[in-house]
Amino acid sequence: MKNNNAMPDALRALAPFVLLLLVFSCKEAEKAGREVTKPARVVAVPDFNADSAYSFVQEQVDFGPRVPNTAAHVAAGDRIIARLEAYGATVKTQAFAAVTYDGVTLQLRNIMASFNPTARKRLLLATHWDTRPWASKDKDDPKARFDGANDGASGVGVLLEIARQLQANKPAVGVDLLFFDGEDWGQENGGKPESWCLGSQYWAQNKGNYAAYYGILLDMVGAKNARFPYEGYSRKMARKVLTNVWTTASKIGYGKYFIPRKEGAITDDHYYVNKMAKIPMIDVLHWEPEAGYFGTWHHTRQDNMDIIDKNTLKAVGQTMLHVVYYEEP
Ligand code: AHN
Ligand code: ZN
């Protein structure tokens, strides 16, 4: 019979032994505790552009303080919506009125941008976009307006740059970016915690059938030498999310920012998303206990572009992209 097989007869005779040897070495590897089954999943993660994020922070600040019921607030909100639409998101605006602890009725808007809107498994990234109406911790002028470059604009800048990246590279999961309004008109010094976070409280009670696998809140994520600890509610209500984000940050070289230190609980937008909307959400929150919880610039006129550092924006933004693109559908 003519041999039309590419494999020479001698090799063919050896084949069963080669197979045996393979099976044997796999068994040996297994015994030795080596991984023989699943190779590590490798995913291409887009490069977060900190210059771009910085320009979005600057753009928000340039509108002036985004204090509810002012023209700057309306214009800055319109710009967020316009950018999200330009990046191909499905944008929904939730307009509502809310009364502050000191009796002012505010016209507010929560803004939600959906990417990959038909995907069942969804991640929710959030921040607040309003500015506190007074620099209440400013020694010289506690009634003054202030820029809110970190407190407000930094989270907006990071999320808008993430939006730009989401348009360029479709992620495996759905991603929703949520911009809360009315976070910062709250009562300081042991006042009512519910006086803060008016936008997230409204959203959590009026979100319809919206659901997400988990969420991450960004609050004051642009200051030089920022440190983000394990915030108390995040630990209690979304521990697995916290572990995933902090492990990811340290794996890609940002462990200096995302520090493994337990700190107390802060009533922030994530609290209402956890409690009322039942979505596990952590808070990536700037913390400086030596400076009295938040930084010395917090709720003062020092919260301006001078304290914003592109390295911090990069650390936060790149960690978020890594978490998003590594999530399996
Ligand atoms: C409290 O101070 C209790 N919550 C508000 C957190 C905050 C204010 N984040 C930014 N500004
Ligand atoms: Zn604030």
Coordinates of N, CA, C and O and ligand atoms in Angstrom, one line a residue, residues 128 130 132 137 146 150-152 183-197 217 219-220 265-269 283 285-286 293-294 297-299, ligand 1:
H128 N -19.9 63.0 41.9 CA -20.8 64.1 41.9 C -20.2 65.3 41.1 O -19.0 65.4 40.9
D130 N -21.7 68.7 41.2 CA -22.0 70.0 41.8 C -20.9 70.5 42.7 O -20.0 69.7 43.1
R132 N -20.0 72.8 46.3 CA -20.6 73.3 47.5 C -20.7 74.8 47.4 O -19.8 75.5 46.9
K137 N -15.0 75.8 55.3 CA -13.8 75.6 56.1 C -12.7 76.6 55.9 O -11.6 76.4 56.4
F146 N -15.9 78.8 45.8 CA -14.6 78.2 45.5 C -14.7 77.3 44.3 O -15.8 76.9 43.9
N150 N -11.0 69.7 42.9 CA -10.9 68.4 43.4 C -12.3 67.9 43.8 O -12.7 66.8 43.4
D151 N -13.0 68.7 44.6 CA -14.3 68.3 45.1 C -15.4 68.6 44.1 O -16.0 69.6 44.1
G152 N -15.5 67.6 43.2 CA -16.5 67.7 42.1 C -15.8 67.5 40.8 O -16.0 66.5 40.2
E183 N -24.8 66.9 45.7 CA -24.1 66.2 46.8 C -23.6 67.1 47.9 O -23.6 66.7 49.1
D184 N -23.2 68.3 47.6 CA -22.3 69.0 48.5 C -23.0 70.2 49.3 O -22.3 70.9 49.9
W185 N -24.3 70.3 49.3 CA -25.0 71.4 50.0 C -25.4 70.8 51.4 O -26.5 71.0 51.8
G186 N -24.5 70.2 52.1 CA -24.8 69.5 53.3 C -24.4 70.3 54.6 O -23.8 71.4 54.5
Q187 N -24.8 69.8 55.7 CA -24.6 70.4 57.0 C -23.4 69.9 57.6 O -23.4 68.7 58.0
E188 N -22.4 70.7 57.9 CA -21.1 70.3 58.4 C -21.2 70.2 60.0 O -22.2 70.6 60.6
N189 N -20.1 69.7 60.6 CA -20.0 69.7 62.0 C -21.1 68.9 62.7 O -21.8 69.5 63.6
G190 N -21.2 67.7 62.4 CA -22.2 66.8 63.0 C -23.7 67.1 62.7 O -24.6 66.8 63.5
G191 N -23.9 67.8 61.5 CA -25.2 68.0 61.1 C -25.9 66.8 60.6 O -25.3 65.7 60.7
K192 N -27.1 66.9 60.0 CA -27.8 65.7 59.5 C -27.0 65.1 58.3 O -26.8 65.8 57.3
P193 N -26.7 63.8 58.4 CA -26.0 63.2 57.3 C -26.9 63.2 56.0 O -26.4 63.3 54.9
E194 N -28.2 63.1 56.2 CA -29.1 63.2 55.0 C -29.1 64.5 54.3 O -29.8 64.6 53.2
S195 N -28.5 65.5 54.9 CA -28.5 66.8 54.2 C -27.5 66.8 53.0 O -27.7 67.6 52.1
W196 N -26.6 65.8 53.0 CA -25.7 65.7 51.8 C -26.4 64.7 50.8 O -27.4 64.1 51.1
C197 N -25.8 64.6 49.7 CA -26.1 63.5 48.7 C -27.6 63.6 48.3 O -28.2 62.5 48.2
L217 N -17.7 54.6 43.3 CA -17.8 56.1 43.4 C -16.5 56.7 43.5 O -15.6 56.3 44.2
D219 N -14.6 60.2 44.5 CA -14.9 61.5 45.2 C -13.6 62.1 45.7 O -12.9 61.6 46.6
M220 N -13.2 63.2 45.0 CA -11.9 63.9 45.3 C -10.8 63.0 44.9 O -10.0 62.5 45.8
A265 N -16.3 55.4 58.5 CA -17.4 55.4 57.5 C -17.8 56.9 57.2 O -17.9 57.7 58.2
I266 N -18.0 57.2 56.0 CA -18.4 58.5 55.6 C -19.7 58.4 54.8 O -19.8 57.6 53.8
T267 N -20.7 59.2 55.2 CA -21.9 59.3 54.4 C -21.6 60.0 53.1 O -21.5 61.2 53.1
D268 N -21.5 59.2 52.0 CA -21.3 59.8 50.7 C -22.3 59.2 49.8 O -23.1 58.3 50.2
D269 N -22.3 59.5 48.5 CA -23.3 59.0 47.5 C -23.4 57.5 47.5 O -24.4 56.9 47.3
D283 N -16.4 53.5 47.8 CA -16.1 54.9 47.6 C -14.5 55.0 47.5 O -13.8 54.7 48.5
L285 N -12.1 57.6 48.0 CA -12.3 58.8 48.6 C -11.0 59.3 49.2 O -10.3 58.6 49.9
H286 N -10.6 60.6 48.9 CA -9.4 61.2 49.5 C -9.5 61.3 51.0 O -10.5 61.7 51.5
Y293 N -9.5 64.4 58.5 CA -10.3 63.6 57.5 C -9.9 63.9 56.1 O -9.2 63.1 55.4
F294 N -10.3 65.0 55.5 CA -10.0 65.3 54.1 C -8.8 66.2 54.1 O -8.3 66.5 55.2
W297 N -7.2 71.6 52.0 CA -7.8 72.4 51.0 C -9.4 72.2 51.0 O -10.1 72.9 50.4
H298 N -9.8 71.1 51.7 CA -11.2 70.7 51.6 C -12.2 71.8 52.0 O -12.1 72.3 53.1
H299 N -13.2 72.1 51.1 CA -14.2 73.1 51.3 C -13.5 74.5 51.7 O -14.0 75.2 52.5
Ligands
AHN1 C1 -19.9 64.2 55.0 O1 -19.1 65.0 55.2 C2 -20.6 63.4 56.1 N1 -20.2 63.8 53.7 C3 -19.9 64.5 52.6 C4 -18.7 63.9 51.8 C5 -18.2 64.9 50.9 C6 -18.4 66.2 50.9 N2 -17.6 64.6 49.8 C7 -17.3 65.7 49.1 N3 -17.8 66.7 49.8

